Amino acid sequence: MDIYADYLVIGSGIAGLSFALEAAKTGTVAIVTKDSKIEGSTNYAQGGIASVLDFDDKFEYHIKDTLESGSGLCHEDVVRMVIMDGPKRIKELIDLGVNFSQDTDDGQKLDLGREGGHSKRRIVHTQDRTGHEVEKVLLERVEANKNIRIYEYHMVIDLITTSKLVKQGIIASKSNKTCWGAYLLDIKENRVVSFLGKVTVLATGGTGKVYLYTSNPDIATGDGVAIGYRAGVKVANMEFMQFHPTCLYHPEAKNFLISEAVRGEGGILIDKKGRPFMHKYHPLKDLAFRDIVARSIDIELKKSGEECVYLDITHKPADFIKNRFPHIYETCLQFHIDITKDPIPVVPAAHYMCGGLLTDSDGLTNIKNLYAIGEVACTGLHGANRLASNSLLEGLVFAKRAAQKAALYLKNKKDMELRNVPEWDIGSATDSEEMVVVSHNWDEIRRLMWNYVGIVRTNKRLERAKRRIENIQDEIKEYYWNFIVTKDLLELRNIALVSELIITCASLRKESRGLHYNLDYPERDDTHWKRDTVIWI
Ligand code: FAD
Ligand code: SIN
């Protein structure tokens, strides 16, 4: 055993850091994170956090908007709980030192933005870099806490669960599956280490890198879903990958988002000839739910044969645009697009995984001592299509609840300790000199997911994708057992498994709903499919 803590937290985004701060009140916390501590989707979040903070707004309105966006699959009890906890969690962030933008007319009030599907202005934000501000403050607080230690460049390979220990003869019974910690690749030292925790928390974020085009940072390879699934955690609703309608379309821009808040402030989607088109698809036009806007753009692009549409905010005063969206303004300018004068070329890209590891309303999975919080989890909040800016909110609310629940559990289990786990068996591994095959497989998976399992699906495309993923997985298996593990190989194994899970869930659902649109079943079918798609080993 290398490291021991009461709480092992995997991931340093909003969910992992918020959990750590609460958990540190009752025990020691080890946070492991596979890149530098700031890297993760949280750091790139733009629009903000949705919450009921204005006299003109009501919990019931936010609840209604969330349920409508989720197309019949949200769990209403969870929606209510999260939305009603929202204002308390925002206040805690402010108390920690998060500096949200203030209303310019009334300096005492928060400035509230608007995004697609919201019937009111309710998005608290820090200009257009909300995630960076929140992440920075949470990290400062975590680093100042004596009970918490962060291990950067430590990547979890797999969890240590009862079945692994039974296999090694360390414990006898297979019943009551429990998590004891995880094996990690220490990326800098190139060795495998084990971290034990009385409680383990997966807070590993999203899966956008499974697709060729994504708004997500490089860490978003779905590791938590893959790791959890391999350990026996139930996985749900993986067919609901959310495509954000407006990512910057430019050959040199890797994955830059143009926030929905731009449409919230009056931005309009237009085609190459300057014609608005969203009125043809939904009464809410440019502020319709995200699945509808992304699909409408897809239809426009297929009809016109063009490579992108445009987002036009040039009718707003230049000073307003520069003050409200300084990061987007500066970034676009680097690509010679002046958003105060030019419409922004945009395309949809994979953005957010609504499915994930199935949890209860405290973030607990079906494995004892194992929690999943943040984007990696499927809590019932988002249903078939997440409402904009409800993700950071979910991360905050579930981190708090999970930490409080885990603390209660530990209080009654003071003697619970396991210090004897088997070393990681590296088998007959040799150095891989064929890294080119790994990168080729990476590319093939992302391309086939984009082409066959994207915004619009068919049975035939899903079947083709399934066959190809199976072949790639056979190759990866051979690699995995024959060669020393590297970060790239581990991530490849994870994106292949996550792709398989997305394809499986998409093939099971014989209807179209929310983000899952299949031309062979174009209608929503509440009689048979008003339920989650749940799979496990
Ligand atoms: P992340 O912040 O992604 O953190 C995941 C952590 O896990 C990282 O530290 C990563 O290194 C670590 N990790 C992953 N795998 C491993 C492993 N195997 N071993 C060890 N560590 C691992 N949502 C909103 O509500 N409002 C917004 O305005 C908004 N804007 C967005 C803009 C962009 C560009 C993107 C990409 C997303 C946006 N979202 C937004 C979604 C939201 O940001 C994410 O869903 C949320 O930040 C996820 O937080 P998290 O803590 O679950 O994961
Ligand atoms: C955005 O700023 O458009 C992202 C908001 C979100 O994903 O919730």
Coordinates of C-alpha atoms and ligand atoms in Angstrom, one line a residue:
M1 CA 0.0 0.0 0.0
D2 CA 1.4 3.4 -0.9
I3 CA -1.1 6.0 0.3
Y4 CA -3.9 5.9 2.8
A5 CA -6.6 8.5 3.5
D6 CA -10.1 8.4 5.0
Y7 CA -11.5 9.8 1.7
L8 CA -9.9 9.1 -1.7
V9 CA -11.2 11.7 -4.2
I10 CA -10.6 11.0 -7.9
G11 CA -10.7 14.3 -9.8
S12 CA -10.1 18.0 -9.0
G13 CA -13.0 19.7 -10.8
I14 CA -15.9 21.4 -9.1
A15 CA -17.3 18.1 -7.8
G16 CA -14.1 16.6 -6.4
L17 CA -12.8 19.9 -4.8
S18 CA -16.2 20.7 -3.2
F19 CA -16.5 17.2 -1.8
A20 CA -12.9 17.4 -0.4
L21 CA -13.6 20.7 1.4
E22 CA -16.7 19.3 3.1
A23 CA -15.1 15.9 3.8
A24 CA -12.0 17.5 5.3
K25 CA -14.2 18.5 8.3
T26 CA -14.3 14.9 9.4
G27 CA -11.2 13.2 8.0
T28 CA -8.1 13.1 5.8
V29 CA -8.6 13.5 2.1
A30 CA -6.3 12.5 -0.8
I31 CA -7.3 14.1 -4.1
V32 CA -5.7 12.4 -7.1
T33 CA -5.9 14.0 -10.6
K34 CA -4.4 12.8 -13.8
D35 CA -3.2 16.2 -15.1
S36 CA -2.3 19.5 -13.5
K37 CA -4.9 20.2 -10.8
I38 CA -6.6 23.0 -12.6
E39 CA -7.3 21.0 -15.8
G40 CA -10.8 19.8 -16.3
S41 CA -14.1 21.0 -17.8
T42 CA -14.8 23.1 -14.7
N43 CA -11.9 25.4 -15.6
Y44 CA -13.4 26.1 -19.1
A45 CA -17.1 26.6 -18.0
Q46 CA -18.3 29.9 -19.5
G47 CA -22.0 30.6 -19.0
G48 CA -22.3 30.0 -15.3
I49 CA -24.5 28.3 -12.7
A50 CA -28.3 28.2 -12.8
S51 CA -30.1 29.1 -9.6
V52 CA -33.2 30.9 -8.4
L53 CA -31.8 34.2 -7.1
D54 CA -34.2 36.8 -8.3
F55 CA -37.5 38.0 -6.8
D56 CA -39.0 37.6 -10.2
D57 CA -38.0 33.9 -10.3
K58 CA -39.5 30.9 -8.5
F59 CA -38.2 27.4 -7.7
E60 CA -41.2 26.1 -9.6
Y61 CA -40.2 27.9 -12.8
H62 CA -36.6 26.4 -12.7
I63 CA -38.1 23.0 -11.9
K64 CA -40.5 23.2 -14.8
D65 CA -37.7 24.3 -17.3
T66 CA -35.5 21.5 -16.1
L67 CA -38.2 18.8 -16.5
E68 CA -39.2 20.1 -19.9
S69 CA -35.6 20.1 -21.1
G70 CA -35.2 16.5 -19.8
S71 CA -38.1 15.3 -22.1
G72 CA -39.8 13.1 -19.5
L73 CA -36.8 11.3 -18.0
C74 CA -35.8 13.6 -15.2
H75 CA -36.4 12.2 -11.7
E76 CA -38.7 15.0 -10.3
D77 CA -37.6 14.4 -6.6
V78 CA -34.0 14.9 -7.5
V79 CA -34.8 18.0 -9.7
R80 CA -36.6 19.6 -6.8
M81 CA -33.9 18.8 -4.3
V82 CA -31.1 20.1 -6.5
I83 CA -32.9 23.3 -7.5
M84 CA -34.0 24.1 -3.9
D85 CA -30.4 23.6 -2.6
G86 CA -29.0 25.9 -5.3
P87 CA -29.1 29.3 -3.6
K88 CA -27.4 27.8 -0.5
R89 CA -24.6 26.4 -2.5
I90 CA -24.1 29.7 -4.5
K91 CA -24.0 31.6 -1.2
E92 CA -21.3 29.2 0.1
L93 CA -19.2 29.8 -3.1
I94 CA -19.5 33.6 -2.5
D95 CA -18.5 33.1 1.2
L96 CA -15.4 31.1 0.0
G97 CA -14.5 34.1 -2.1
V98 CA -15.9 33.5 -5.6
N99 CA -16.3 36.8 -7.3
F100 CA -19.5 36.7 -9.4
S101 CA -20.3 39.5 -11.8
Q102 CA -22.6 42.2 -10.3
D103 CA -25.5 44.0 -12.0
T104 CA -24.1 47.2 -13.4
D105 CA -27.3 49.2 -12.6
D106 CA -27.6 47.8 -9.0
G107 CA -24.1 47.1 -7.6
Q108 CA -25.8 45.1 -4.7
K109 CA -27.2 42.5 -6.9
L110 CA -25.7 39.6 -8.9
D111 CA -25.9 40.0 -12.7
L112 CA -28.1 37.1 -13.9
G113 CA -27.6 35.7 -17.4
R114 CA -30.0 33.8 -19.6
E115 CA -29.5 30.6 -21.6
G116 CA -31.5 28.2 -23.8
G117 CA -34.6 26.7 -22.2
H118 CA -34.6 29.0 -19.2
S119 CA -37.8 31.0 -18.8
K120 CA -36.1 33.6 -16.5
R121 CA -32.7 35.2 -16.1
R122 CA -31.0 33.0 -13.5
I123 CA -27.4 32.2 -14.5
V124 CA -24.9 33.5 -12.0
H125 CA -21.6 34.1 -13.7
T126 CA -18.2 35.7 -13.7
Q127 CA -18.3 37.4 -17.1
D128 CA -17.7 34.5 -19.5
R129 CA -15.1 32.6 -17.4
T130 CA -17.2 31.4 -14.5
G131 CA -15.6 28.0 -14.3
H132 CA -12.1 29.4 -14.0
E133 CA -13.1 31.7 -11.2
V134 CA -14.8 28.9 -9.3
E135 CA -12.0 26.4 -9.8
K136 CA -9.3 28.9 -8.8
V137 CA -11.1 29.8 -5.5
L138 CA -11.9 26.1 -4.7
L139 CA -8.2 25.2 -5.3
E140 CA -7.0 28.0 -3.1
R141 CA -9.2 26.7 -0.3
V142 CA -8.2 23.1 -0.7
E143 CA -4.6 24.0 -0.8
A144 CA -4.9 25.9 2.5
N145 CA -6.6 22.9 4.2
K146 CA -4.2 20.8 6.3
N147 CA -6.5 17.7 6.0
I148 CA -6.3 17.6 2.2
R149 CA -3.4 16.6 -0.1
I150 CA -3.5 16.8 -3.9
Y151 CA -1.5 14.3 -6.0
E152 CA -1.2 15.7 -9.6
Y153 CA -0.4 13.5 -12.6
H154 CA -1.8 10.4 -10.9
M155 CA -4.2 8.6 -13.1
V156 CA -6.6 6.0 -11.8
I157 CA -6.4 2.7 -13.7
D158 CA -8.9 0.6 -11.9
L159 CA -10.7 0.4 -8.5
I160 CA -9.7 -2.1 -5.8
T161 CA -13.0 -3.9 -5.0
T162 CA -14.0 -7.0 -3.1
S163 CA -13.8 -9.2 -6.2
K164 CA -10.2 -8.3 -6.9
L165 CA -9.3 -9.2 -3.3
V166 CA -11.2 -12.4 -3.5
K167 CA -9.3 -13.4 -6.6
Q168 CA -6.0 -12.8 -4.8
G169 CA -7.2 -14.8 -1.8
I170 CA -7.0 -11.8 0.5
I171 CA -10.6 -12.1 1.6
A172 CA -13.0 -15.0 1.3
S173 CA -16.5 -13.8 0.4
K174 CA -17.7 -12.2 -2.8
S175 CA -20.9 -10.9 -1.2
N176 CA -21.4 -7.2 -0.3
K177 CA -19.3 -5.7 -3.1
T178 CA -17.1 -3.0 -1.5
C179 CA -14.6 -0.5 -2.8
W180 CA -11.3 -0.1 -1.0
G181 CA -9.4 2.4 -3.2
A182 CA -7.7 2.4 -6.5
Y183 CA -4.6 1.5 -8.5
L184 CA -3.0 4.5 -10.1
L185 CA -0.4 5.3 -12.7
D186 CA 2.1 7.8 -11.3
I187 CA 2.6 9.4 -14.7
K188 CA 5.9 11.2 -13.9
E189 CA 7.5 8.3 -12.1
N190 CA 6.0 5.7 -14.5
R191 CA 5.0 3.3 -11.8
V192 CA 1.8 1.8 -10.5
V193 CA 0.8 2.8 -6.9
S194 CA -2.2 1.9 -4.8
F195 CA -4.2 4.4 -2.8
L196 CA -6.6 3.2 -0.2
G197 CA -9.6 5.1 1.2
K198 CA -12.4 4.2 3.6
V199 CA -14.6 6.1 1.0
T200 CA -13.7 6.5 -2.7
V201 CA -15.3 9.2 -4.8
L202 CA -15.3 9.2 -8.6
A203 CA -15.4 12.8 -9.8
T204 CA -13.7 12.3 -13.1
G205 CA -15.9 14.5 -15.3
G206 CA -17.1 13.9 -18.9
T207 CA -16.6 11.9 -22.0
G208 CA -16.5 14.4 -24.8
K209 CA -13.1 13.1 -26.2
V210 CA -15.0 10.0 -27.4
Y211 CA -16.1 12.2 -30.3
L212 CA -13.9 13.8 -33.0
Y213 CA -15.3 17.3 -32.4
T214 CA -15.9 18.4 -28.8
S215 CA -15.9 21.4 -26.5
N216 CA -14.2 19.3 -23.8
P217 CA -10.6 19.5 -22.6
D218 CA -8.2 16.5 -23.2
I219 CA -8.9 14.9 -19.8
A220 CA -12.5 14.2 -20.7
T221 CA -12.0 10.6 -21.8
G222 CA -14.8 9.0 -19.7
D223 CA -12.3 7.3 -17.4
G224 CA -14.7 7.3 -14.4
V225 CA -17.6 5.7 -16.4
A226 CA -15.2 3.0 -17.7
I227 CA -13.5 2.4 -14.4
G228 CA -16.9 2.2 -12.6
Y229 CA -18.5 -0.1 -15.2
R230 CA -15.5 -2.5 -15.0
A231 CA -15.9 -2.7 -11.2
G232 CA -19.6 -3.5 -11.5
V233 CA -21.3 -0.1 -11.1
K234 CA -24.6 0.3 -12.9
V235 CA -24.4 2.7 -15.8
A236 CA -27.4 4.6 -17.2
N237 CA -28.6 6.8 -20.1
M238 CA -25.3 6.8 -22.1
E239 CA -27.2 7.5 -25.3
F240 CA -27.8 11.0 -24.2
M241 CA -24.6 12.8 -25.3
Q242 CA -25.3 16.5 -25.4
F243 CA -24.0 18.4 -28.5
H244 CA -23.5 22.1 -27.8
P245 CA -24.8 24.1 -30.7
T246 CA -22.1 26.7 -30.9
C247 CA -18.4 25.8 -30.9
L248 CA -16.0 28.0 -32.8
Y249 CA -15.5 26.7 -36.4
H250 CA -11.9 27.5 -37.3
P251 CA -9.1 25.2 -38.5
E252 CA -6.7 26.4 -35.8
A253 CA -9.2 26.5 -32.9
K254 CA -8.9 23.2 -31.1
N255 CA -12.1 23.2 -29.0
F256 CA -13.4 26.6 -28.2
L257 CA -16.9 27.1 -27.0
I258 CA -19.1 30.2 -27.8
S259 CA -21.3 30.4 -24.7
E260 CA -25.0 30.0 -25.0
A261 CA -25.0 33.2 -22.9
V262 CA -24.2 35.0 -26.2
R263 CA -27.7 33.9 -27.5
G264 CA -29.0 34.8 -24.1
E265 CA -27.9 38.4 -24.7
G266 CA -29.5 38.5 -28.1
G267 CA -27.1 36.6 -30.4
I268 CA -28.9 35.1 -33.5
L269 CA -28.0 32.1 -35.5
I270 CA -27.9 32.8 -39.3
D271 CA -26.9 30.9 -42.4
K272 CA -24.1 31.9 -44.8
K273 CA -26.5 34.3 -46.6
G274 CA -27.3 36.1 -43.3
R275 CA -30.8 34.6 -42.9
P276 CA -32.0 33.6 -39.4
F277 CA -33.4 30.1 -39.3
M278 CA -34.3 29.0 -35.7
H279 CA -37.9 30.4 -36.1
K280 CA -38.5 27.4 -38.5
Y281 CA -37.8 24.9 -35.7
H282 CA -39.1 26.1 -32.3
P283 CA -41.2 29.0 -30.9
L284 CA -38.3 29.8 -28.5
K285 CA -36.1 30.3 -31.6
D286 CA -32.4 30.7 -30.7
L287 CA -33.1 30.1 -27.0
A288 CA -34.8 26.7 -27.6
F289 CA -33.5 23.7 -25.7
R290 CA -30.0 22.6 -26.7
D291 CA -31.0 19.3 -28.4
I292 CA -33.4 21.2 -30.7
V293 CA -30.9 23.9 -31.6
A294 CA -28.1 21.5 -32.3
R295 CA -30.4 19.3 -34.5
S296 CA -31.7 22.3 -36.3
I297 CA -28.1 23.4 -37.2
D298 CA -27.4 19.9 -38.3
I299 CA -30.4 20.0 -40.6
E300 CA -29.4 23.4 -42.0
L301 CA -25.8 22.2 -42.7
K302 CA -27.0 19.0 -44.4
K303 CA -29.5 21.0 -46.6
S304 CA -27.0 23.7 -47.6
G305 CA -23.8 21.6 -47.8
E306 CA -22.0 24.4 -45.9
E307 CA -19.5 23.6 -43.2
C308 CA -20.8 26.0 -40.5
V309 CA -23.5 28.4 -39.6
Y310 CA -22.9 31.8 -37.9
L311 CA -23.8 33.4 -34.6
D312 CA -24.4 37.1 -34.9
I313 CA -24.2 39.5 -32.0
T314 CA -22.9 42.5 -34.0
H315 CA -26.2 44.4 -33.4
K316 CA -25.2 44.9 -29.7
P317 CA -23.0 47.8 -28.7
A318 CA -19.3 46.9 -29.0
D319 CA -18.6 48.0 -25.4
F320 CA -21.3 45.7 -24.0
I321 CA -19.9 42.7 -26.0
K322 CA -16.4 43.3 -24.8
N323 CA -17.4 43.7 -21.1
R324 CA -19.8 40.8 -21.0
F325 CA -17.7 38.4 -23.1
P326 CA -14.1 39.4 -22.8
H327 CA -12.7 35.9 -23.1
I328 CA -14.7 35.0 -26.2
Y329 CA -13.9 38.4 -27.7
E330 CA -10.2 38.0 -27.2
T331 CA -10.0 34.4 -28.3
C332 CA -11.9 35.0 -31.5
L333 CA -9.7 38.1 -32.2
Q334 CA -6.7 35.7 -32.1
F335 CA -8.4 34.0 -35.1
H336 CA -9.0 37.3 -36.8
I337 CA -12.7 37.3 -36.0
D338 CA -13.9 40.6 -34.4
I339 CA -17.2 39.5 -32.8
T340 CA -18.3 43.1 -32.5
K341 CA -18.3 43.4 -36.3
D342 CA -18.3 39.8 -37.7
P343 CA -20.7 36.9 -37.2
I344 CA -18.9 34.0 -35.5
P345 CA -18.6 30.7 -37.6
V346 CA -20.0 27.9 -35.4
V347 CA -20.8 24.2 -35.4
P348 CA -22.2 21.8 -32.9
A349 CA -19.8 19.6 -30.9
A350 CA -20.0 16.9 -28.2
H351 CA -20.3 18.8 -24.9
Y352 CA -21.8 17.0 -22.0
M353 CA -22.7 13.4 -21.0
C354 CA -26.1 13.3 -19.4
G355 CA -25.7 9.6 -18.5
G356 CA -23.1 8.0 -16.4
L357 CA -22.7 6.0 -13.2
L358 CA -26.1 5.5 -11.6
T359 CA -26.3 7.0 -8.1
D360 CA -28.9 7.6 -5.4
S361 CA -29.8 11.1 -4.2
D362 CA -26.6 11.2 -2.1
G363 CA -24.2 10.2 -5.0
L364 CA -23.8 6.6 -3.7
T365 CA -23.4 3.9 -6.3
N366 CA -24.5 0.3 -6.0
I367 CA -20.9 -0.5 -4.7
K368 CA -20.4 0.0 -1.0
N369 CA -18.2 3.0 -0.1
L370 CA -18.1 4.2 -3.7
Y371 CA -19.6 7.5 -4.7
A372 CA -19.9 9.2 -8.1
I373 CA -20.5 12.9 -8.3
G374 CA -20.4 15.6 -11.0
E375 CA -20.5 14.9 -14.7
V376 CA -19.5 11.2 -14.3
A377 CA -22.7 10.5 -12.5
C378 CA -26.3 9.9 -13.6
T379 CA -28.3 11.2 -10.7
G380 CA -31.7 11.7 -12.4
L381 CA -31.4 15.5 -12.7
H382 CA -30.8 15.8 -16.4
G383 CA -33.1 13.2 -18.0
A384 CA -32.7 13.0 -21.8
N385 CA -31.3 16.6 -22.2
R386 CA -29.5 18.7 -19.5
L387 CA -30.8 22.2 -19.1
A388 CA -28.0 24.8 -19.7
S389 CA -25.9 25.6 -16.6
N390 CA -27.5 22.9 -14.4
S391 CA -24.2 20.9 -14.4
L392 CA -22.0 23.0 -12.1
L393 CA -25.1 23.3 -9.9
E394 CA -25.4 19.5 -9.8
G395 CA -21.7 19.1 -9.0
L396 CA -22.0 21.5 -6.0
V397 CA -25.2 20.0 -4.6
F398 CA -24.2 16.3 -4.9
A399 CA -20.6 16.9 -3.6
K400 CA -22.1 18.4 -0.4
R401 CA -24.7 15.6 0.1
A402 CA -22.2 12.8 -0.7
A403 CA -19.6 14.2 1.8
Q404 CA -22.2 14.5 4.5
K405 CA -23.6 11.0 3.9
A406 CA -20.0 9.5 3.8
A407 CA -19.1 11.3 7.0
L408 CA -22.1 9.8 8.8
Y409 CA -21.2 6.4 7.6
L410 CA -17.6 6.7 8.7
K411 CA -18.6 7.9 12.2
N412 CA -20.2 4.5 12.8
K413 CA -17.3 2.5 11.2
K414 CA -14.2 3.9 12.9
D415 CA -12.4 0.6 12.9
M416 CA -12.9 -0.1 9.2
E417 CA -9.4 -0.4 7.7
L418 CA -7.7 -2.4 5.0
R419 CA -4.0 -2.1 4.7
N420 CA -3.2 -5.3 2.8
V421 CA -4.0 -5.2 -1.0
P422 CA -2.0 -7.0 -3.7
E423 CA 0.6 -5.2 -5.7
W424 CA -0.4 -4.3 -9.2
D425 CA 0.6 -7.2 -11.4
I426 CA 2.5 -5.9 -14.5
G427 CA 2.7 -9.4 -15.9
S428 CA 5.0 -9.9 -18.9
A429 CA 4.7 -6.3 -20.1
T430 CA 7.3 -4.9 -22.3
D431 CA 7.7 -1.3 -23.6
S432 CA 5.5 -0.5 -26.5
E433 CA 7.3 0.9 -29.5
E434 CA 4.1 0.8 -31.5
M435 CA 2.5 4.0 -30.1
V436 CA 1.4 4.8 -33.6
V437 CA -1.2 2.0 -33.4
V438 CA -2.6 3.5 -30.2
S439 CA -3.0 6.9 -31.8
H440 CA -4.5 5.3 -34.9
N441 CA -7.1 3.5 -32.8
W442 CA -7.8 6.8 -30.9
D443 CA -8.5 8.6 -34.1
E444 CA -10.6 5.8 -35.6
I445 CA -12.9 5.6 -32.5
R446 CA -13.5 9.3 -32.4
R447 CA -14.2 9.5 -36.1
L448 CA -16.6 6.6 -36.1
M449 CA -18.5 7.9 -33.1
W450 CA -18.8 11.3 -34.8
N451 CA -20.0 9.7 -38.1
Y452 CA -22.2 6.9 -36.8
V453 CA -23.3 7.8 -33.3
G454 CA -23.7 11.6 -33.6
I455 CA -26.6 14.0 -33.5
V456 CA -28.7 11.8 -35.9
R457 CA -28.5 8.0 -35.6
T458 CA -29.9 5.1 -37.5
N459 CA -30.0 1.4 -36.7
K460 CA -27.6 0.6 -39.5
R461 CA -25.1 3.2 -38.4
L462 CA -25.3 1.9 -34.8
E463 CA -24.7 -1.7 -35.9
R464 CA -21.7 -0.7 -38.0
A465 CA -20.3 1.3 -35.1
K466 CA -20.8 -1.7 -32.8
R467 CA -18.9 -4.0 -35.1
R468 CA -16.0 -1.6 -35.5
I469 CA -15.7 -0.9 -31.8
E470 CA -15.6 -4.6 -31.0
N471 CA -12.7 -5.1 -33.4
I472 CA -10.8 -2.2 -31.9
Q473 CA -11.4 -3.5 -28.4
D474 CA -9.9 -6.9 -29.3
E475 CA -6.8 -5.1 -30.5
I476 CA -6.7 -3.0 -27.3
K477 CA -7.0 -6.1 -25.1
E478 CA -4.0 -7.6 -26.8
Y479 CA -2.1 -4.4 -26.3
Y480 CA -3.1 -4.0 -22.7
W481 CA -1.8 -7.4 -21.6
N482 CA 1.3 -7.3 -23.7
F483 CA 2.7 -3.8 -23.0
I484 CA 3.5 -1.6 -20.1
V485 CA 0.5 0.7 -19.4
T486 CA 0.8 4.4 -20.5
K487 CA -1.6 7.2 -20.1
D488 CA -2.5 7.1 -23.8
L489 CA -3.2 3.4 -23.7
L490 CA -5.3 3.6 -20.5
E491 CA -7.4 6.4 -22.1
L492 CA -7.8 4.5 -25.3
R493 CA -9.1 1.5 -23.3
N494 CA -11.5 3.8 -21.6
I495 CA -12.8 5.7 -24.7
A496 CA -13.3 2.3 -26.4
L497 CA -15.4 1.0 -23.5
V498 CA -17.4 4.3 -23.2
S499 CA -18.1 4.2 -26.9
E500 CA -19.4 0.6 -26.5
L501 CA -21.6 1.8 -23.7
I502 CA -23.0 4.7 -25.7
I503 CA -23.7 2.4 -28.7
T504 CA -25.3 -0.2 -26.5
C505 CA -27.6 2.3 -24.8
A506 CA -28.5 4.0 -28.1
S507 CA -29.3 0.6 -29.7
L508 CA -31.5 -0.4 -26.7
R509 CA -33.7 2.7 -26.9
K510 CA -36.2 2.2 -29.7
E511 CA -37.5 5.7 -29.9
S512 CA -36.3 9.3 -30.3
R513 CA -36.2 11.5 -27.1
G514 CA -34.2 14.5 -26.1
L515 CA -30.6 14.1 -27.3
H516 CA -31.2 10.6 -28.8
Y517 CA -32.6 10.9 -32.3
N518 CA -32.9 7.7 -34.4
L519 CA -34.3 8.1 -37.9
D520 CA -35.7 4.5 -37.7
Y521 CA -37.8 5.5 -34.6
P522 CA -38.4 9.2 -35.1
E523 CA -41.2 9.5 -32.5
R524 CA -41.1 9.7 -28.7
D525 CA -42.7 6.6 -27.2
D526 CA -43.8 7.2 -23.6
T527 CA -45.7 3.9 -23.4
H528 CA -42.5 1.8 -23.7
W529 CA -39.5 4.1 -23.2
K530 CA -40.3 6.6 -20.4
R531 CA -37.5 5.0 -18.4
D532 CA -33.7 5.1 -17.9
T533 CA -31.5 2.7 -19.9
V534 CA -29.6 0.9 -17.2
I535 CA -26.7 -1.6 -18.0
W536 CA -24.1 -3.3 -15.8
I537 CA -21.7 -6.3 -15.9
Ligands
FAD1 P1 -14.2 18.1 -14.3 O1 -14.2 19.5 -14.0 O2 -14.1 17.8 -15.8 O3 -13.0 17.5 -13.5 C1 -12.6 16.1 -13.8 C2 -11.4 15.8 -13.0 O4 -11.1 14.4 -13.0 C3 -10.1 16.5 -13.6 O5 -9.3 16.9 -12.5 C4 -9.4 15.3 -14.3 O6 -8.0 15.4 -14.4 C5 -9.8 14.2 -13.3 N1 -9.7 12.8 -13.9 C6 -10.4 12.3 -15.0 N2 -10.0 11.0 -15.2 C7 -9.1 10.7 -14.2 C8 -8.4 9.5 -13.9 N3 -8.5 8.4 -14.6 N4 -7.6 9.5 -12.8 C9 -7.4 10.7 -12.1 N5 -8.1 11.8 -12.3 C10 -8.9 11.8 -13.4 N6 -21.8 23.6 -17.1 C11 -22.5 24.5 -16.5 O7 -23.3 24.2 -15.6 N7 -22.3 25.8 -16.8 C12 -21.5 26.3 -17.8 O8 -21.3 27.4 -18.0 C13 -20.7 25.3 -18.4 N8 -19.8 25.6 -19.4 C14 -19.0 24.7 -20.0 C15 -18.1 25.0 -20.9 C16 -17.2 24.1 -21.5 C17 -16.2 24.5 -22.5 C18 -17.3 22.8 -21.0 C19 -16.4 21.7 -21.6 C20 -18.3 22.4 -20.1 C21 -19.2 23.3 -19.6 N9 -20.1 23.0 -18.7 C22 -20.9 23.9 -18.0 C23 -20.2 21.6 -18.1 C24 -19.4 21.6 -16.8 O9 -18.3 22.5 -16.9 C25 -18.9 20.2 -16.4 O10 -20.0 19.3 -16.5 C26 -18.4 20.3 -15.0 O11 -17.4 21.2 -14.8 C27 -17.9 18.9 -14.6 O12 -17.3 19.0 -13.3 P2 -16.6 17.7 -12.7 O13 -16.0 18.1 -11.4 O14 -17.5 16.6 -12.7 O15 -15.4 17.3 -13.8
SIN2 C1 -22.3 27.7 -22.2 O1 -21.8 28.6 -21.6 O2 -22.9 27.7 -23.2 C2 -22.2 26.3 -21.5 C3 -23.3 26.2 -20.5 C4 -23.5 24.8 -20.2 O3 -23.0 23.9 -20.8 O4 -24.3 24.5 -19.2

